[in-house]
Amino acid sequence: MRVPLSWLREYVDLPATETGRDVQAKLIDVGLEVETVERLGEGLKGPLVVGQVLTIEELEGFKKPIRFCTVDVGGANGTGEPQEIVCGARNFSVGDKVVVVLPGAVLPGDFKIAARKTYGKTSHGMICSGDELGMGDDGTHGIIVLPPEYEVGTDAIALLELVDEVLDIAVTPDRGYCLSMRGVARETAIAYGLPLRDPALLDVPPPNASGYPVQVSDPIGCDRFTARTVSGLEPEARSPIWLTRRLQKAGMRPVSLAVDITNYVMLELGQPLHAYDRATVDGPIGVRRATAGEQLTTLDGTKRVLDAQDLVITDNRGPIGLAGVMGGANTEIAGAVTDPETGQLRGTTDVVIEAAHFDAISIARTARRHRLSSEAAKRFERGVDPEAASAAAQRTVDLLVLLGGGTAGEGVTEVVSPRGPRTLTIPADHPDKVAGVEYGRETVVRRLQQVGCDVYGQDELVVTVPSWRPDLSDPNDLAEEVIRLEGYENLPSTLPKPPAGRGLTERQRLHRRVGRALAGAGYVEALNYPFTGSHVLDQLGIEPDDPRRSAVTLVNPLSDEEPDLRTTLIPGLLGALRRNYGRGSHDLALFETGPVFRATGDEKAASRLVVDRRPTDDEIASLDASLPQQPRRAAVVLTGAREQAGWWGEGRPAIWADAIEAGRAVAREAGVELIVRQDQHAPFHPGRCAALLALVDGEEVLVGNAGELHPRVIKAMSLPERTCAMEIDLDRLERAGAGALKAPTISSFPVATQDVALIVDGGVPAADVEAALRDGAGELLESLRLFDVFTGEQTGAGKKSLAYALRFRAPDRTLTAEEATAARDAAVAAAVERTGAALRG
C-alpha cells in the first residue's frame, strides 16, 4: 500500500515538522512493515509553469514528426514574450494548456534544462509529459494537457503536487484494513496519540423500496450488497488534478472519472467498488454461483470459463462480473467519444454503483483459479469491513455528483444477511501473562479501545471486536494488539535456560563434524531444494532398475519439472556448480549434507490426524510407517584448480583422487578407515570410479562412491570437463564407527620405517594388497601408505609395481632392526600368499 503523506495529513493532524521518515519509524513501532519512503520531486527546481500553446509549426525532413511551438508562459520567463520550444509529441493542439519547464530548471534525475539548438531551431525549455516529471503513467504516454481553467504562468509544481513523500507499506495478510488510507490513518493516530478524522463517518440515507433491484442467491458468499444510482453525468467530465495525482502516487493509473472515483474511494476506505453502465445492464442485478462452463469476458479482455465455485454478478443475460475480482467487459463504463455524424460527445451518463461484501475464502480461490490478481481481490481476501459498504457507496455518489455533474438517485438498495458483532472474553491480565510484562487493566482497556474495540468488565473483560478487524478472533490476538502498541522493543530480553545433560546427540555431532571437516578442506556448503525430476536421472545415465529411480512423487510440487523428492544429493550440487561456473567462478568445490528419500513400496497411506488433542502413540507410529526411508548423505562436487598456481608453484587441477580423499575425510570424522576399490557406478567414468567401503560387523559394506563423471553426463548437463564428485552414506558410516572418537595414544619411542615394493598383476586391487600387508605386519604396524604406482618394461607385461611405506612402533620399547625387518617380512609374506605378489628387486 502506497500512502502519500499529504493525503494522510487529511485524517490525522501530524506536526508540520514530521517527515516521511519520522512517520515510518512510528508505524514500524506499532507493527507495520514500512519498507521505503519515496521522496517525490526530490531535486526538482523551477521554473515549471502552466503555458498555453499559441502556434505549432510542423518541421519537415526528419525521421520522426517534430513540431516548433510558441507558448505563452506569462511573466514566468521574465520577458512576457512567447516561449519557443521544439517538441516531438502530438497529443496537444493550439490553445491547449500545457506544463512548460523553462531554462534554469532541474527535473527529477538531475536533468538540467537549458536553451539548446535542435532540428535547426533553438528550443528554450520543454513541454513536459508525466514521465518526465516523475508523475507516473496517466494513460496517454504524451504531453500533459491541463483543463482550460488554469491561468497561464501558474506554478505547476504546486498545481501538480509534485513534491511529496510516499510510504510504501508491505501489508501482511492479517492487516487487510491497512490496504486503505482509513486503516493507515488509524494506526498513525494511535502511534502519535492524536485523534482520527474517520472518512467513513458519513450521513447515509436508509434503504428504501425504490432502489435498483438486487437479488442475492448466495447469502454466504455475499452477505451485504449496496446499490446506488447516479444519472445525468457529463460525458466530457474529467477527473480533477488532485484526484489523478493521488491515484498516481498510490500506484494506480487514471482511467476515467467514474472509474477513478471508485478507485479513489477504495483506496480511501478500503471498500472495493464497481460502477456499471446502467444503459448496458439488463434487468435486476443478481449474485449467485456460476454454472460450470459459463463464460465471461472480463475488463482485461480475457474470455474466462467459469467454475461452479466462482461467485458472479449477473443480469438477465447472465454473468456481468466476477464478484470481488473484476467486472465484465459488457457493462464497462464507456469513455467519451464524439459522434461523427452529429458532433455530439457521447459516453456513459447513468451508472449503477455496487458496494458489496464477499466471502474472503471464495474470492481468494477465484482469484487464484483464474490467475487474476486485482486490487479488489487483494482486499477482499484479506478481509474488508462489511459496515463500510454503505459509506463507500455514499462517498462515491457524492464525488460523482460533485465532479461529474450528475444527480443522485433517491433509491437506496441494501441487501444484508443479519450478523451480530463478534465478542470475546479475556482475563484482564492475559496480555501480562503472554508478554511477561505487567501492563495493568487500564492499559489493556485503553489499547483495545484505541484499535476500535468496545470493552466492558473488570477482571474478566468482554471485548466486542470492530467490524474492520476480522483477524481478531482469539484472546491471544487481543493480547498481541496490546503488546504491539505498548512496543515490542519494551519487552524484556531473557535467555532460555536449557536443562542440563541434553546436548547434541552423537548423530548430530557427527553431522556437524562432517560439515566442519569438508569446510576445512576447502569446500563451500551449498544448500539445494530437495526436489528433482526423472529427466535429471536420465542425464546422469542411471538405469531404470537402479534404486535411485524409486522416488517419492509429490502431490503438489512447486514445479512440474521437479515433482519428485531427491534420491541422491549429486544433481542438486551439479546444478549449483553449473550456475556458478556460468557466472565466472571456474574453480569450485561444493558440498552438501542432508537426507535423501527412497520409496520402498511398503509405505502405508498416511492417516489424517486430529487437531483437538495430542495424537496417540499408535497414530504417530502409523504416520511414521507412511514415510519413506530417509538416509543421511554427504556429497561433494569439484572442478577447476584444486591448488592455485602462483609464485609458489604451478598448482594442480582437481582430479578423481580429490573426490576420494573427500570421502576419506568424512569417514575419519566417524572413526572409520575406508576401503577403496575400483567400481563401475553411474554417473561416474567406468575407469575413474571408486567404491568406498567400510567394515560393518566384520563385513565390507558399500557406503559411497567417488570419481570423475562420465563424459556423456558432463555433456548432457553442460558441466565443465573433468568434473568430479563423491557421495557417501552417513548412517552406514555411523554404524561402522566405534562410537565416540578416542584420542590416539602417542608413543614416546622412535619409529622404524620400512619401504617395500611389490609387483602384482594389473587387475589386483591395491586395497587387497594393503589389507594383506596390514594383516601380516601385526600389532607393531602404526601406519601404511601407498606412495608410488609404476608400470613399465621393468615390471613386465600386465604387471604393476606398488610401493608402500610401513611405519612400525612399539608402545613400550624401542624396536630393534631385527624386529622391524621381521614385521616387514611377515607383511610381505602375507601379501605374496593372498595376492600373488612378488618382492620387486
PDB file of C-alpha atoms in Angstrom, residues 43-248:
ATOM      1  CA  GLY A  43      15.892  17.703  -6.608  1.00  0.00           C
ATOM      2  CA  LEU A  44      13.087  19.313  -8.646  1.00  0.00           C
ATOM      3  CA  LYS A  45      13.673  23.009  -9.241  1.00  0.00           C
ATOM      4  CA  GLY A  46      11.564  25.519 -11.186  1.00  0.00           C
ATOM      5  CA  PRO A  47      10.547  27.497 -13.093  1.00  0.00           C
ATOM      6  CA  LEU A  48       7.845  24.991 -14.016  1.00  0.00           C
ATOM      7  CA  VAL A  49       4.640  26.738 -15.080  1.00  0.00           C
ATOM      8  CA  VAL A  50       1.331  26.467 -16.911  1.00  0.00           C
ATOM      9  CA  GLY A  51       1.586  27.606 -20.534  1.00  0.00           C
ATOM     10  CA  GLN A  52      -0.823  27.984 -23.421  1.00  0.00           C
ATOM     11  CA  VAL A  53       0.141  26.832 -26.905  1.00  0.00           C
ATOM     12  CA  LEU A  54      -0.094  29.773 -29.362  1.00  0.00           C
ATOM     13  CA  THR A  55       1.273  28.328 -32.599  1.00  0.00           C
ATOM     14  CA  ILE A  56       2.503  24.986 -33.934  1.00  0.00           C
ATOM     15  CA  GLU A  57       4.803  24.654 -36.966  1.00  0.00           C
ATOM     16  CA  GLU A  58       5.384  21.194 -38.406  1.00  0.00           C
ATOM     17  CA  LEU A  59       9.092  20.709 -39.237  1.00  0.00           C
ATOM     18  CA  GLU A  60       9.761  18.592 -42.325  1.00  0.00           C
ATOM     19  CA  GLY A  61      12.711  16.464 -43.400  1.00  0.00           C
ATOM     20  CA  PHE A  62      13.255  14.492 -40.186  1.00  0.00           C
ATOM     21  CA  LYS A  63      12.824  10.796 -39.422  1.00  0.00           C
ATOM     22  CA  LYS A  64      10.093  11.487 -36.873  1.00  0.00           C
ATOM     23  CA  PRO A  65       7.460  14.232 -36.607  1.00  0.00           C
ATOM     24  CA  ILE A  66       8.856  17.366 -34.997  1.00  0.00           C
ATOM     25  CA  ARG A  67       6.898  20.488 -34.056  1.00  0.00           C
ATOM     26  CA  PHE A  68       8.143  24.006 -33.391  1.00  0.00           C
ATOM     27  CA  CYS A  69       5.778  25.705 -30.910  1.00  0.00           C
ATOM     28  CA  THR A  70       5.344  29.090 -29.334  1.00  0.00           C
ATOM     29  CA  VAL A  71       3.868  29.003 -25.845  1.00  0.00           C
ATOM     30  CA  ASP A  72       2.552  31.814 -23.682  1.00  0.00           C
ATOM     31  CA  VAL A  73       4.022  31.417 -20.165  1.00  0.00           C
ATOM     32  CA  GLY A  74       3.035  34.865 -18.873  1.00  0.00           C
ATOM     33  CA  GLY A  75       5.760  36.595 -16.959  1.00  0.00           C
ATOM     34  CA  ALA A  76       7.475  33.399 -15.853  1.00  0.00           C
ATOM     35  CA  ASN A  77      10.282  33.879 -18.417  1.00  0.00           C
ATOM     36  CA  GLY A  78      10.947  37.443 -17.291  1.00  0.00           C
ATOM     37  CA  THR A  79      10.040  38.976 -20.658  1.00  0.00           C
ATOM     38  CA  GLY A  80       6.381  38.151 -21.199  1.00  0.00           C
ATOM     39  CA  GLU A  81       7.232  37.092 -24.756  1.00  0.00           C
ATOM     40  CA  PRO A  82       6.094  33.713 -26.151  1.00  0.00           C
ATOM     41  CA  GLN A  83       8.499  30.882 -25.421  1.00  0.00           C
ATOM     42  CA  GLU A  84       9.864  28.984 -28.438  1.00  0.00           C
ATOM     43  CA  ILE A  85      10.019  25.228 -27.829  1.00  0.00           C
ATOM     44  CA  VAL A  86      10.731  22.194 -30.033  1.00  0.00           C
ATOM     45  CA  CYS A  87       8.587  19.167 -29.169  1.00  0.00           C
ATOM     46  CA  GLY A  88       8.038  15.720 -30.696  1.00  0.00           C
ATOM     47  CA  ALA A  89       4.714  14.898 -29.050  1.00  0.00           C
ATOM     48  CA  ARG A  90       1.463  15.190 -30.985  1.00  0.00           C
ATOM     49  CA  ASN A  91      -1.305  14.858 -28.397  1.00  0.00           C
ATOM     50  CA  PHE A  92      -1.845  18.636 -27.958  1.00  0.00           C
ATOM     51  CA  SER A  93      -3.187  21.423 -30.154  1.00  0.00           C
ATOM     52  CA  VAL A  94      -3.155  25.193 -30.422  1.00  0.00           C
ATOM     53  CA  GLY A  95      -4.956  26.703 -27.451  1.00  0.00           C
ATOM     54  CA  ASP A  96      -4.242  23.796 -25.075  1.00  0.00           C
ATOM     55  CA  LYS A  97      -2.883  24.444 -21.617  1.00  0.00           C
ATOM     56  CA  VAL A  98       0.356  22.513 -21.044  1.00  0.00           C
ATOM     57  CA  VAL A  99       3.144  22.260 -18.478  1.00  0.00           C
ATOM     58  CA  VAL A 100       6.317  24.100 -19.505  1.00  0.00           C
ATOM     59  CA  VAL A 101       9.739  23.848 -17.885  1.00  0.00           C
ATOM     60  CA  LEU A 102      11.985  26.833 -18.589  1.00  0.00           C
ATOM     61  CA  PRO A 103      15.785  27.116 -18.847  1.00  0.00           C
ATOM     62  CA  GLY A 104      17.468  27.013 -15.462  1.00  0.00           C
ATOM     63  CA  ALA A 105      15.090  24.415 -14.057  1.00  0.00           C
ATOM     64  CA  VAL A 106      16.143  20.946 -12.917  1.00  0.00           C
ATOM     65  CA  LEU A 107      13.892  17.910 -13.441  1.00  0.00           C
ATOM     66  CA  PRO A 108      13.983  14.646 -11.425  1.00  0.00           C
ATOM     67  CA  GLY A 109      17.130  12.663 -12.062  1.00  0.00           C
ATOM     68  CA  ASP A 110      19.276  15.855 -12.064  1.00  0.00           C
ATOM     69  CA  PHE A 111      18.144  16.665 -15.617  1.00  0.00           C
ATOM     70  CA  LYS A 112      19.136  20.307 -16.104  1.00  0.00           C
ATOM     71  CA  ILE A 113      17.168  22.376 -18.605  1.00  0.00           C
ATOM     72  CA  ALA A 114      18.914  24.900 -20.842  1.00  0.00           C
ATOM     73  CA  ALA A 115      18.306  26.516 -24.216  1.00  0.00           C
ATOM     74  CA  ARG A 116      19.721  24.293 -26.941  1.00  0.00           C
ATOM     75  CA  LYS A 117      19.742  24.114 -30.712  1.00  0.00           C
ATOM     76  CA  THR A 118      17.984  21.067 -32.170  1.00  0.00           C
ATOM     77  CA  TYR A 119      16.385  20.222 -35.525  1.00  0.00           C
ATOM     78  CA  GLY A 120      17.544  23.585 -36.875  1.00  0.00           C
ATOM     79  CA  LYS A 121      15.741  25.585 -34.183  1.00  0.00           C
ATOM     80  CA  THR A 122      16.601  26.816 -30.693  1.00  0.00           C
ATOM     81  CA  SER A 123      14.383  25.291 -28.010  1.00  0.00           C
ATOM     82  CA  HIS A 124      14.019  27.408 -24.887  1.00  0.00           C
ATOM     83  CA  GLY A 125      12.736  24.747 -22.489  1.00  0.00           C
ATOM     84  CA  MET A 126      10.405  21.755 -22.746  1.00  0.00           C
ATOM     85  CA  ILE A 127       6.723  20.944 -22.891  1.00  0.00           C
ATOM     86  CA  CYS A 128       6.519  18.170 -20.287  1.00  0.00           C
ATOM     87  CA  SER A 129       4.981  14.721 -20.090  1.00  0.00           C
ATOM     88  CA  GLY A 130       4.050  12.985 -16.856  1.00  0.00           C
ATOM     89  CA  ASP A 131       7.001  10.588 -17.082  1.00  0.00           C
ATOM     90  CA  GLU A 132       9.478  13.465 -17.370  1.00  0.00           C
ATOM     91  CA  LEU A 133       8.112  14.951 -14.144  1.00  0.00           C
ATOM     92  CA  GLY A 134       8.121  11.638 -12.282  1.00  0.00           C
ATOM     93  CA  MET A 135       4.320  11.589 -12.073  1.00  0.00           C
ATOM     94  CA  GLY A 136       3.842   8.082 -13.414  1.00  0.00           C
ATOM     95  CA  ASP A 137       1.581   6.769 -16.143  1.00  0.00           C
ATOM     96  CA  ASP A 138      -1.504   8.851 -16.912  1.00  0.00           C
ATOM     97  CA  GLY A 139      -2.663   6.560 -19.717  1.00  0.00           C
ATOM     98  CA  THR A 140      -1.736   8.966 -22.543  1.00  0.00           C
ATOM     99  CA  HIS A 141       2.063   8.453 -22.678  1.00  0.00           C
ATOM    100  CA  GLY A 142       2.195  12.003 -24.002  1.00  0.00           C
ATOM    101  CA  ILE A 143       2.218  15.658 -23.036  1.00  0.00           C
ATOM    102  CA  ILE A 144       0.178  16.728 -20.000  1.00  0.00           C
ATOM    103  CA  VAL A 145      -2.854  18.666 -21.266  1.00  0.00           C
ATOM    104  CA  LEU A 146      -4.420  20.640 -18.443  1.00  0.00           C
ATOM    105  CA  PRO A 147      -8.055  21.766 -18.073  1.00  0.00           C
ATOM    106  CA  PRO A 148      -8.610  25.219 -19.569  1.00  0.00           C
ATOM    107  CA  GLU A 149      -9.465  26.963 -16.277  1.00  0.00           C
ATOM    108  CA  TYR A 150      -5.858  27.182 -15.055  1.00  0.00           C
ATOM    109  CA  GLU A 151      -4.190  30.537 -15.621  1.00  0.00           C
ATOM    110  CA  VAL A 152      -1.050  30.938 -17.695  1.00  0.00           C
ATOM    111  CA  GLY A 153       2.054  31.297 -15.519  1.00  0.00           C
ATOM    112  CA  THR A 154       0.651  29.324 -12.566  1.00  0.00           C
ATOM    113  CA  ASP A 155       3.315  27.379 -10.638  1.00  0.00           C
ATOM    114  CA  ALA A 156       2.931  23.809 -11.888  1.00  0.00           C
ATOM    115  CA  ILE A 157       4.973  22.287  -9.049  1.00  0.00           C
ATOM    116  CA  ALA A 158       2.258  23.190  -6.544  1.00  0.00           C
ATOM    117  CA  LEU A 159      -0.586  22.659  -9.023  1.00  0.00           C
ATOM    118  CA  LEU A 160       0.510  19.086  -9.830  1.00  0.00           C
ATOM    119  CA  GLU A 161       1.570  18.315  -6.251  1.00  0.00           C
ATOM    120  CA  LEU A 162       4.950  17.155  -7.499  1.00  0.00           C
ATOM    121  CA  VAL A 163       6.714  17.385  -4.123  1.00  0.00           C
ATOM    122  CA  ASP A 164       5.540  14.800  -1.613  1.00  0.00           C
ATOM    123  CA  GLU A 165       6.617  11.743   0.348  1.00  0.00           C
ATOM    124  CA  VAL A 166       5.079   8.304  -0.184  1.00  0.00           C
ATOM    125  CA  LEU A 167       5.306   5.492   2.368  1.00  0.00           C
ATOM    126  CA  ASP A 168       5.385   2.023   0.821  1.00  0.00           C
ATOM    127  CA  ILE A 169       3.842  -0.412   3.336  1.00  0.00           C
ATOM    128  CA  ALA A 170       4.030  -4.196   2.978  1.00  0.00           C
ATOM    129  CA  VAL A 171       0.621  -5.136   4.378  1.00  0.00           C
ATOM    130  CA  THR A 172       0.622  -8.593   5.942  1.00  0.00           C
ATOM    131  CA  PRO A 173      -2.451 -10.845   5.449  1.00  0.00           C
ATOM    132  CA  ASP A 174      -3.769 -10.148   8.964  1.00  0.00           C
ATOM    133  CA  ARG A 175      -3.735  -6.383   8.442  1.00  0.00           C
ATOM    134  CA  GLY A 176      -6.082  -6.079   5.473  1.00  0.00           C
ATOM    135  CA  TYR A 177      -7.614  -2.917   6.941  1.00  0.00           C
ATOM    136  CA  CYS A 178      -4.294  -1.157   6.240  1.00  0.00           C
ATOM    137  CA  LEU A 179      -4.886  -1.502   2.499  1.00  0.00           C
ATOM    138  CA  SER A 180      -6.684   1.828   2.844  1.00  0.00           C
ATOM    139  CA  MET A 181      -5.913   5.370   3.896  1.00  0.00           C
ATOM    140  CA  ARG A 182      -8.518   4.952   6.643  1.00  0.00           C
ATOM    141  CA  GLY A 183      -6.682   1.978   8.149  1.00  0.00           C
ATOM    142  CA  VAL A 184      -3.212   3.509   7.927  1.00  0.00           C
ATOM    143  CA  ALA A 185      -4.549   6.790   9.345  1.00  0.00           C
ATOM    144  CA  ARG A 186      -5.994   4.890  12.318  1.00  0.00           C
ATOM    145  CA  GLU A 187      -2.615   3.293  13.028  1.00  0.00           C
ATOM    146  CA  THR A 188      -0.893   6.665  12.618  1.00  0.00           C
ATOM    147  CA  ALA A 189      -3.329   8.329  15.029  1.00  0.00           C
ATOM    148  CA  ILE A 190      -2.668   5.597  17.601  1.00  0.00           C
ATOM    149  CA  ALA A 191       1.111   5.860  17.137  1.00  0.00           C
ATOM    150  CA  TYR A 192       1.064   9.627  17.693  1.00  0.00           C
ATOM    151  CA  GLY A 193      -1.721   9.678  20.266  1.00  0.00           C
ATOM    152  CA  LEU A 194      -3.788  12.015  18.063  1.00  0.00           C
ATOM    153  CA  PRO A 195      -7.490  11.968  17.141  1.00  0.00           C
ATOM    154  CA  LEU A 196      -8.608  10.400  13.856  1.00  0.00           C
ATOM    155  CA  ARG A 197     -10.962  12.022  11.366  1.00  0.00           C
ATOM    156  CA  ASP A 198     -12.676   8.864  10.114  1.00  0.00           C
ATOM    157  CA  PRO A 199     -13.610   9.331   6.418  1.00  0.00           C
ATOM    158  CA  ALA A 200     -16.284   6.632   6.773  1.00  0.00           C
ATOM    159  CA  LEU A 201     -18.384   8.753   9.140  1.00  0.00           C
ATOM    160  CA  LEU A 202     -20.916   9.953   6.575  1.00  0.00           C
ATOM    161  CA  ASP A 203     -24.638  10.589   6.612  1.00  0.00           C
ATOM    162  CA  VAL A 204     -26.112   7.667   4.673  1.00  0.00           C
ATOM    163  CA  PRO A 205     -29.818   7.546   3.787  1.00  0.00           C
ATOM    164  CA  PRO A 206     -31.682   4.419   4.869  1.00  0.00           C
ATOM    165  CA  PRO A 207     -32.613   1.756   2.298  1.00  0.00           C
ATOM    166  CA  ASN A 208     -35.936   2.129   0.527  1.00  0.00           C
ATOM    167  CA  ALA A 209     -38.109   0.305  -1.970  1.00  0.00           C
ATOM    168  CA  SER A 210     -37.181   2.497  -4.942  1.00  0.00           C
ATOM    169  CA  GLY A 211     -33.567   1.333  -5.103  1.00  0.00           C
ATOM    170  CA  TYR A 212     -32.122  -0.594  -8.035  1.00  0.00           C
ATOM    171  CA  PRO A 213     -33.376  -4.207  -7.819  1.00  0.00           C
ATOM    172  CA  VAL A 214     -30.816  -6.712  -6.469  1.00  0.00           C
ATOM    173  CA  GLN A 215     -31.255 -10.446  -5.886  1.00  0.00           C
ATOM    174  CA  VAL A 216     -28.667 -12.284  -3.760  1.00  0.00           C
ATOM    175  CA  SER A 217     -28.992 -16.061  -4.172  1.00  0.00           C
ATOM    176  CA  ASP A 218     -25.900 -16.918  -2.100  1.00  0.00           C
ATOM    177  CA  PRO A 219     -26.011 -15.047   1.238  1.00  0.00           C
ATOM    178  CA  ILE A 220     -22.936 -16.928   2.466  1.00  0.00           C
ATOM    179  CA  GLY A 221     -20.806 -15.765  -0.454  1.00  0.00           C
ATOM    180  CA  CYS A 222     -22.291 -12.247  -0.350  1.00  0.00           C
ATOM    181  CA  ASP A 223     -23.687 -11.120   2.996  1.00  0.00           C
ATOM    182  CA  ARG A 224     -24.101  -7.451   2.043  1.00  0.00           C
ATOM    183  CA  PHE A 225     -24.870  -5.721  -1.250  1.00  0.00           C
ATOM    184  CA  THR A 226     -25.413  -1.978  -1.554  1.00  0.00           C
ATOM    185  CA  ALA A 227     -26.566  -0.449  -4.846  1.00  0.00           C
ATOM    186  CA  ARG A 228     -26.873   3.249  -5.650  1.00  0.00           C
ATOM    187  CA  THR A 229     -27.522   5.079  -8.913  1.00  0.00           C
ATOM    188  CA  VAL A 230     -26.322   8.359 -10.380  1.00  0.00           C
ATOM    189  CA  SER A 231     -27.764   9.814 -13.587  1.00  0.00           C
ATOM    190  CA  GLY A 232     -27.013  12.741 -15.837  1.00  0.00           C
ATOM    191  CA  LEU A 233     -23.224  12.528 -15.735  1.00  0.00           C
ATOM    192  CA  GLU A 234     -21.420  14.791 -18.177  1.00  0.00           C
ATOM    193  CA  PRO A 235     -19.544  12.566 -20.679  1.00  0.00           C
ATOM    194  CA  GLU A 236     -16.774  15.169 -21.044  1.00  0.00           C
ATOM    195  CA  ALA A 237     -16.189  15.471 -17.280  1.00  0.00           C
ATOM    196  CA  ARG A 238     -12.581  14.707 -16.384  1.00  0.00           C
ATOM    197  CA  SER A 239     -11.002  13.739 -13.105  1.00  0.00           C
ATOM    198  CA  PRO A 240      -9.526  16.795 -11.393  1.00  0.00           C
ATOM    199  CA  ILE A 241      -5.785  17.057 -10.926  1.00  0.00           C
ATOM    200  CA  TRP A 242      -5.896  16.412  -7.161  1.00  0.00           C
ATOM    201  CA  LEU A 243      -7.753  13.149  -7.761  1.00  0.00           C
ATOM    202  CA  THR A 244      -5.497  11.864 -10.532  1.00  0.00           C
ATOM    203  CA  ARG A 245      -2.368  12.811  -8.578  1.00  0.00           C
ATOM    204  CA  ARG A 246      -3.489  10.902  -5.517  1.00  0.00           C
ATOM    205  CA  LEU A 247      -4.188   7.846  -7.646  1.00  0.00           C
ATOM    206  CA  GLN A 248      -0.782   8.107  -9.316  1.00  0.00           C
TER     207      GLN A 248
END
